Coordinates of C-alpha atoms in Angstrom, one line a residue:
Chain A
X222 CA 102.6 125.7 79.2
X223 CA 103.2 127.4 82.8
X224 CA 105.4 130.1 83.4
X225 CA 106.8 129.0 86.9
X226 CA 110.5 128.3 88.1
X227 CA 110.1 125.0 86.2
X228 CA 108.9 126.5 82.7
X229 CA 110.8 129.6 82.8
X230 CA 113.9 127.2 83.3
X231 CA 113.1 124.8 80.5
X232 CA 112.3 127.8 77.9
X233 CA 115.7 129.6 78.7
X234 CA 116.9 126.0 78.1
X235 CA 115.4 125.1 75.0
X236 CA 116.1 128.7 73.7
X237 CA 119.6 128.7 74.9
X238 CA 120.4 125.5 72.8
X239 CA 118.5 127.4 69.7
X240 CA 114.9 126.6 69.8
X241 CA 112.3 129.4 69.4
X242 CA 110.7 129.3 72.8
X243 CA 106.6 130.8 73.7
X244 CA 106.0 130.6 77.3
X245 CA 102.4 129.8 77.4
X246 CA 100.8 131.6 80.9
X247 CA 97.4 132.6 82.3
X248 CA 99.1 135.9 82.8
X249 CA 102.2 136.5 79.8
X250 CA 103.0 139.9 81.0
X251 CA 103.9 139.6 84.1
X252 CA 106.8 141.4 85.6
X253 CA 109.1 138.1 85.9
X254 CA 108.2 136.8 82.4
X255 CA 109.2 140.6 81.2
X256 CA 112.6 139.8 83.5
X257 CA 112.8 136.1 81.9
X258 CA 112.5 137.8 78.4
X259 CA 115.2 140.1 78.6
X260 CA 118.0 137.3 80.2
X261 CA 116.8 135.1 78.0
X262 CA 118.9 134.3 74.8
X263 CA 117.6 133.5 71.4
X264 CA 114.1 133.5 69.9
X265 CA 112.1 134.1 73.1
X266 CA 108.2 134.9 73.5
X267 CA 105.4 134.9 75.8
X268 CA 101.4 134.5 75.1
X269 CA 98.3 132.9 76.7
X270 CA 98.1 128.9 76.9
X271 CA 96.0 128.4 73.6
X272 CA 98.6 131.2 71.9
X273 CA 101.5 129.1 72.6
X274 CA 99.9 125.2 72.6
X275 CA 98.9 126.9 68.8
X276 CA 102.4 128.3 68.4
X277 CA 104.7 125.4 69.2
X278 CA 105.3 121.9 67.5
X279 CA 106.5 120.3 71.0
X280 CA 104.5 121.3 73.6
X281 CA 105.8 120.9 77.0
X282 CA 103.4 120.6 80.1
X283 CA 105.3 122.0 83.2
X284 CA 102.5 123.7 85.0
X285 CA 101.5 122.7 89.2
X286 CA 100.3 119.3 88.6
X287 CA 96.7 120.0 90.2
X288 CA 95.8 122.6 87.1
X289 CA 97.6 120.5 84.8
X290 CA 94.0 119.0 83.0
X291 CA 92.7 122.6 83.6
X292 CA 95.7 124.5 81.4
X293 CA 95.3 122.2 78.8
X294 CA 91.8 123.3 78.3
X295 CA 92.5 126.6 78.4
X296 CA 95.2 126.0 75.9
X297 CA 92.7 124.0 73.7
X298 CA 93.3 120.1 73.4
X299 CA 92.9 120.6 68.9
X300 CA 96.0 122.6 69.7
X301 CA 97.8 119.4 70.5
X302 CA 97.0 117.3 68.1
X303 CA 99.3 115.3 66.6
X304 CA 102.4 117.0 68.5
X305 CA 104.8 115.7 71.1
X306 CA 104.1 117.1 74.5
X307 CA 106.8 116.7 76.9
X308 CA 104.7 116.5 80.5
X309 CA 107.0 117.4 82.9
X310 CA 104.5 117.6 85.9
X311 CA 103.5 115.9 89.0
X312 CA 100.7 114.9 90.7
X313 CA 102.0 116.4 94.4
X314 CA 99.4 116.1 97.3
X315 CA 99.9 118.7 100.0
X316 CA 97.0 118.7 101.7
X317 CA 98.5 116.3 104.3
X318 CA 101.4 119.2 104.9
X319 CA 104.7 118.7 104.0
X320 CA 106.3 116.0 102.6
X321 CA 103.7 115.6 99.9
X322 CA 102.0 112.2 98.9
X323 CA 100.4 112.0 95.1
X324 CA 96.7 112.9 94.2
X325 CA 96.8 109.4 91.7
X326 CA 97.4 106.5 93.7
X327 CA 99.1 103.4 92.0
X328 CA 96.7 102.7 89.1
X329 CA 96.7 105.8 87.2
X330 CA 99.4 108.9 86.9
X331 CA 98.8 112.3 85.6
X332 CA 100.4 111.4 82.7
X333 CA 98.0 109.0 81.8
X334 CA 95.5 111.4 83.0
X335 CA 97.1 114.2 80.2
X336 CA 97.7 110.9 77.4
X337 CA 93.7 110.2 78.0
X338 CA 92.8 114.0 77.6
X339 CA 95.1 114.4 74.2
X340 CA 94.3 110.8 72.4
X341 CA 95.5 112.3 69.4
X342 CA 98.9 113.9 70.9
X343 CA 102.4 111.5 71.8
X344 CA 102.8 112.4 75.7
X345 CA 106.0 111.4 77.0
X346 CA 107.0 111.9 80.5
X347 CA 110.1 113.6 81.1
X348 CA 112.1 116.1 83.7
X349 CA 110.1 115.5 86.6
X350 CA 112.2 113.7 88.4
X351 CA 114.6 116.7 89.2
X352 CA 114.3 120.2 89.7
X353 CA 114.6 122.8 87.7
X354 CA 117.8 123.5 88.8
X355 CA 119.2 120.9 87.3
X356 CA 116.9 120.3 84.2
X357 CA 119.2 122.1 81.7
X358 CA 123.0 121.0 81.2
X359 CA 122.4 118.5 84.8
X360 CA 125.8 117.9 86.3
X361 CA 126.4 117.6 89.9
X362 CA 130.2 117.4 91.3
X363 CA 130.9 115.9 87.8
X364 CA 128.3 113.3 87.7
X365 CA 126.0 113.1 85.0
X366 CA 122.5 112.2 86.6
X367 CA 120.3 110.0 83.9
X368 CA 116.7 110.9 83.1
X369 CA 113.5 108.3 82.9
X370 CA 111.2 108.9 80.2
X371 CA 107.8 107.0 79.5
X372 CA 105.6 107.3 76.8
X373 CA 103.6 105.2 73.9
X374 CA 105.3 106.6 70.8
X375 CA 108.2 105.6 69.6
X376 CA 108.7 108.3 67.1
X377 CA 108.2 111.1 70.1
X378 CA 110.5 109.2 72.8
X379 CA 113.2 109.7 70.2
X380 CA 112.4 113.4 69.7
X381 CA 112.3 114.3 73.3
X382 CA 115.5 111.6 73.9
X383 CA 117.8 114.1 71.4
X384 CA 116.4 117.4 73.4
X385 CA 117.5 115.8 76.0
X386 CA 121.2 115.0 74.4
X387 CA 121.1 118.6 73.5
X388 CA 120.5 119.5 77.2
X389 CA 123.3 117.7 77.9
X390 CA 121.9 114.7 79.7
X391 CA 123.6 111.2 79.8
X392 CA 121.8 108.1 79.1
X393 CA 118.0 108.4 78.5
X394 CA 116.0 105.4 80.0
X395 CA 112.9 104.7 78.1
X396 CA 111.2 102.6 80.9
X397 CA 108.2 101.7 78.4
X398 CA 104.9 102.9 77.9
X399 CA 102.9 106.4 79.5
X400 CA 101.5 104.0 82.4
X401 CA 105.7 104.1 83.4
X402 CA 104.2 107.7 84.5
X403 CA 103.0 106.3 87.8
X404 CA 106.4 105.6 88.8
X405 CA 108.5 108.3 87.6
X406 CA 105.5 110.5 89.4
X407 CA 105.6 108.6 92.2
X408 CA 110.0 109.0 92.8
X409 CA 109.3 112.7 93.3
X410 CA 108.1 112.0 97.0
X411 CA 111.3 110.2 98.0
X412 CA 113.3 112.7 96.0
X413 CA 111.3 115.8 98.4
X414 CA 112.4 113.6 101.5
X415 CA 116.3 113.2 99.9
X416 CA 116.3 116.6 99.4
X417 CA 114.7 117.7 102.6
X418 CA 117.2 115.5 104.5
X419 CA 120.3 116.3 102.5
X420 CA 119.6 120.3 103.0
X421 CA 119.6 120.3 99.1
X422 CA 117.1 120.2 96.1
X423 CA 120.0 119.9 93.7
X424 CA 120.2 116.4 93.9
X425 CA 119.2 113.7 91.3
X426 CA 119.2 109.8 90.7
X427 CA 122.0 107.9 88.9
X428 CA 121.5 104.1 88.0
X429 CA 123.8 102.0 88.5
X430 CA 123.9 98.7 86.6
Chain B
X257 CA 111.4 85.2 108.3
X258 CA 111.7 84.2 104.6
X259 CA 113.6 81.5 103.2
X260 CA 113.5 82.0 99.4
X261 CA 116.1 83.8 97.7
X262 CA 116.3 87.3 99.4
X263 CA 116.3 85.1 102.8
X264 CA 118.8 83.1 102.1
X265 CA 121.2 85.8 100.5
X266 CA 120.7 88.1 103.7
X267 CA 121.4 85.5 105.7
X268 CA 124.3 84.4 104.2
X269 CA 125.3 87.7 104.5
X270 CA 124.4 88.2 108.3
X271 CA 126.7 84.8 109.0
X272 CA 129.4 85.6 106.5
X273 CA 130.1 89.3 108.8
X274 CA 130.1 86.8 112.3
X275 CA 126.2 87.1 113.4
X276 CA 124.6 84.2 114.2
X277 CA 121.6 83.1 111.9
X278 CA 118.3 81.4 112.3
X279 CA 116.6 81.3 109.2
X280 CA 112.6 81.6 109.7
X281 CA 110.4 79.5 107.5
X282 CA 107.6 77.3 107.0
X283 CA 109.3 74.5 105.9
X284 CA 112.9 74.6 107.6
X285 CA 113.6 70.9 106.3
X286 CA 113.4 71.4 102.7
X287 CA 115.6 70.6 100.0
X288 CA 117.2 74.1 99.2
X289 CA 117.7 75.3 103.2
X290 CA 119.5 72.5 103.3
X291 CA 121.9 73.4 100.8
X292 CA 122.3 76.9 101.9
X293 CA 123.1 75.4 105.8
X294 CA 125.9 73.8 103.9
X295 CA 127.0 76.5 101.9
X296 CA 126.6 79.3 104.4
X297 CA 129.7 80.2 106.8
X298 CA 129.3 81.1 110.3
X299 CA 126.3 80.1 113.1
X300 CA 123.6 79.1 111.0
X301 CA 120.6 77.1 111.4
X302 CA 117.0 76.7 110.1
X303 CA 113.4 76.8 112.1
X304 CA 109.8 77.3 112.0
X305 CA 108.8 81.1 112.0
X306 CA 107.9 81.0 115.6
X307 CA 111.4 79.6 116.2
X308 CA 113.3 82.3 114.6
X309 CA 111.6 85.3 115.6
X310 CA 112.0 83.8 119.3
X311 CA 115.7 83.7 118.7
X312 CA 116.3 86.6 116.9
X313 CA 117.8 89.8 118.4
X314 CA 116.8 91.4 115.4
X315 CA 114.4 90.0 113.4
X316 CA 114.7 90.6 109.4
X317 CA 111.7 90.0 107.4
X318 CA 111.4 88.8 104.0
X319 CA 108.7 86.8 102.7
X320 CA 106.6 87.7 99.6
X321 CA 104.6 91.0 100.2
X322 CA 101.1 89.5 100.2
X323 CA 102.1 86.8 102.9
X324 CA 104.1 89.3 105.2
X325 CA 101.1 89.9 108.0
X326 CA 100.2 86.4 107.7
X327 CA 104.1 85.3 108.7
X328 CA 104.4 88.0 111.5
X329 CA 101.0 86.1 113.1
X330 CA 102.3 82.4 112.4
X331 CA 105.8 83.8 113.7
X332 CA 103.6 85.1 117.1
X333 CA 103.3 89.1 117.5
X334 CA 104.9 88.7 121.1
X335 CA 108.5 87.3 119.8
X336 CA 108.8 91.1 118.2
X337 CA 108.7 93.0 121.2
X338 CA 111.0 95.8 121.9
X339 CA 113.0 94.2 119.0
X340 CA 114.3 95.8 115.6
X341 CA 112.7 94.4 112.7
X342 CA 114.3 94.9 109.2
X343 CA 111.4 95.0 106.8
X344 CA 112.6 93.8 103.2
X345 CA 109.1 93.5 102.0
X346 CA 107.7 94.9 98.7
X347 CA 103.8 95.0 98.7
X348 CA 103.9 93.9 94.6
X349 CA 100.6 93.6 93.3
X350 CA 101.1 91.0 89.8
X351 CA 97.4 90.8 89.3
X352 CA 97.6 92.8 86.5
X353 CA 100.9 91.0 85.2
X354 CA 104.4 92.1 84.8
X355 CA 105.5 94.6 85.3
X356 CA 103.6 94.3 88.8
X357 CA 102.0 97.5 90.7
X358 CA 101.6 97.9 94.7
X359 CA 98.4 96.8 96.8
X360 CA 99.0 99.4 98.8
X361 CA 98.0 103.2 97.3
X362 CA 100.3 106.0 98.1
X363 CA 98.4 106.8 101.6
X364 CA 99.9 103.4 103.1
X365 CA 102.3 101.2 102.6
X366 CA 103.5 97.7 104.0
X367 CA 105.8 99.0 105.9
X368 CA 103.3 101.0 107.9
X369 CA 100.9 98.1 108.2
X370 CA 103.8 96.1 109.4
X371 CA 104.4 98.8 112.1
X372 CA 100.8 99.2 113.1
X373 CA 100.9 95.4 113.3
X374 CA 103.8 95.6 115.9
X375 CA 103.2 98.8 117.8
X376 CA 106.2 97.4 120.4
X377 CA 108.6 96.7 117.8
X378 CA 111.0 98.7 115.7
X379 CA 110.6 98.7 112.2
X380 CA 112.9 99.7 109.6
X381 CA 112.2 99.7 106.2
X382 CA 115.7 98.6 104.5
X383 CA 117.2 96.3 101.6
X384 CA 113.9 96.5 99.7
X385 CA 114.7 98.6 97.2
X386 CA 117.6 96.3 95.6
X387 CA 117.9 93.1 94.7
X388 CA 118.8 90.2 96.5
X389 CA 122.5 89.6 94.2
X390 CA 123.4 93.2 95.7
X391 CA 122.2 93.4 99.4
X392 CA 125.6 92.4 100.8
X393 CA 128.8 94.0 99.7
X394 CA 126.9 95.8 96.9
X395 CA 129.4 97.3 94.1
X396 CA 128.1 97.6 90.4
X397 CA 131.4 98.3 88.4
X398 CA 133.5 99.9 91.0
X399 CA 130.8 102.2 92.4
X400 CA 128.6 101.0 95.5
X401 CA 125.0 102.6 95.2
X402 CA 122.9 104.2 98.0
X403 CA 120.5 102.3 100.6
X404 CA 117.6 104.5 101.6
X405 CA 115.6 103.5 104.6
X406 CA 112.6 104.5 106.6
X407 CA 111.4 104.4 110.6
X408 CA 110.2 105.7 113.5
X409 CA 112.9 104.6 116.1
X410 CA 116.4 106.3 115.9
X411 CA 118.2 103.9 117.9
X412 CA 116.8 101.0 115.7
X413 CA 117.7 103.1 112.4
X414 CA 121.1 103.0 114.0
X415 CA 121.1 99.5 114.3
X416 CA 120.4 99.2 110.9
X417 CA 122.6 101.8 109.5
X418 CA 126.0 99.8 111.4
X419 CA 124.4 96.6 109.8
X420 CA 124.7 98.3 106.5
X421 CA 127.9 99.7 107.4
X422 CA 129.1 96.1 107.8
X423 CA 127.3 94.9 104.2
X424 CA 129.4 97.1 102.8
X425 CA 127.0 99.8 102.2
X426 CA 128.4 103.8 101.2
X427 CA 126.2 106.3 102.7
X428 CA 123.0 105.3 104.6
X429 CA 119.8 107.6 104.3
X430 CA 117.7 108.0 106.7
X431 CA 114.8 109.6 105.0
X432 CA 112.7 109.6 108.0
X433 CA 109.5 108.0 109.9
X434 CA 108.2 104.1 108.9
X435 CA 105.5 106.5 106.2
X436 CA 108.5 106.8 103.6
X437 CA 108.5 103.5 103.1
X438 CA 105.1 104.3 101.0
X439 CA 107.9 106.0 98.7
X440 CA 110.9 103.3 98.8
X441 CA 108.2 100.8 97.8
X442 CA 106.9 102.5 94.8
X443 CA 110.6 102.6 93.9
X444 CA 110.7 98.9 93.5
X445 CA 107.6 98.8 90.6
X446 CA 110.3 101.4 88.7
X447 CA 113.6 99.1 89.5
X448 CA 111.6 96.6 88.0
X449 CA 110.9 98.3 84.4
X450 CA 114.2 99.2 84.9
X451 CA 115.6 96.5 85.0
X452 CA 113.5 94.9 82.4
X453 CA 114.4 97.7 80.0
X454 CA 118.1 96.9 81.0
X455 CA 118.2 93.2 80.6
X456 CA 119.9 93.2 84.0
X457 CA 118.6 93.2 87.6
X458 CA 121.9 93.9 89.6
X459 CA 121.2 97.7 89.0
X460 CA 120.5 100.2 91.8
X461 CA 120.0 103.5 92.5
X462 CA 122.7 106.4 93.7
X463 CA 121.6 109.7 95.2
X464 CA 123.7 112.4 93.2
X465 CA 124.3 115.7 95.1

């Protein structure tokens, strides 16, 4: 669901590793989902939001965080029932400028918000934490960078943890439960300050321990 | 200001690299300041908050988050002036239980407040988003993580940055005025699932890019 830099990255990804890929978008023939289609490789489509949240057994959330409870009504919330739906987005403020705060606060996250609107769909938070750069195959001057996930199901944290094997990430942190979402959201501030100070938006968080 | 165990490990680690150390607190007699006087190498000594922050060249603070204004007023607003202040404090909110929240939202933060409390003082936000077993000569199997800090003066973020130079620290960054310390502070509610999830809490974060 959402056919920015961020979903047209993660499709080519999932496709590239031999998924079957629909981009879910308000507008599916555009001219760069037409360009995205022919570089993509493998089984690649494009259709409306309720077309592809239909269409796909893991759904993965990855449009602008302030229409994110918005798509998923126009992709239709029976369409997610029972799935895994991998919510990549986050809950950026601009309207204080640039850097951006978040539009949650500290008690609540937008992937709460999304686990709230889909009770009967396994959210798990994952790939917001970097861009989309760096979301497929992530390696930066040799470094594997780890990803955070959250979510409440087991059964789905495993699912998303082997896409993310597949994508060629290191170790997967499951950091608990879908409230974790507050904090994985709330990193992408400091990351846009890192980045904006480092001159780069390729960068991404190792732990050390 | 702060004598508990982030206190007493910065301190150590102030008198261990040849600075002379007052340590701020409100009971500068007890049983375990006693110990560390003992233990600690270097000019040391122990006094009331007032004391210390009247001694102090640079003043580092470090009590628990929900007593931090209250210690800068029993340490006396006037003893900060024109100074660098090193603000360790995390504003954790445990009222919910572990793992704790912040008090503060995501449109302040304690370091702010702290700022606004001491308009002729220099606040840096520093050393808060690590624990206290790896705020001096940090190195978690061979590799020595990132500090991130936050503030509005440049000369005092210099200060700082030689401090951490000193400590051992890799690369310093500066990711700009006293507001991103709204974002290292959310950090800490992650380190601490983290952690948890981990079973460890010498673990810290490196900036990959």
């Amino acid at each position: 669901m959402g056919s920015g830099p961020v979903g047209q990255a993660l499709g080519k990804g999932f496709a590239a590793k031999g998924h079957e890929v629909m981009i879910g978008s308000g507008s599916p023939t555009k001219e760069d989902l037409k360009a995205w289609l022919k570089a993509a490789k493998g089984k690649v489509s494009t259709g409306g939001f309720s077309e592809a949240a239909a269409y796909g057994e893991i759904i993965v959330l990855c449009p602008t965080g302030s229409a994110a409870l918005e798509v998923i009504d126009l992709a239709r919330i029976s369409n997610f029932r029972g799935k895994t739906v991998i919510d990549v987005t986050n809950p950026l403020d601009f309207s204080g400028g640039m850097p951006p705060g978040l539009f949650v606060g500290t008690t609540d996250s937008l992937g709460e918000q999304i686990q709230r609107k889909l009770p009967e769909a396994n959210v798990v938070k994952c790939f917001n934490i970097v861009g989309n750069s760096l979301m497929v195959d992530p390696l930066i001057k040799g470094e594997v960078p780890d990803m955070m996930i959250a979510g409440n199901d087991e059964a789905a944290k495993r699912k998303v943890a082997a896409i993310l094997k597949e994508f060629g990430w290191g170790e997967v942190i499951d950091i608990g439960g879908i409230d974790g979402a507050r904090w994985l959201e709330a990193l992408v501030p400091l990351w846009v300050r890192l980045a904006t100070k480092l001159g780069s938006f390729d960068i991404a968080f190792k732990v050390l321990k």
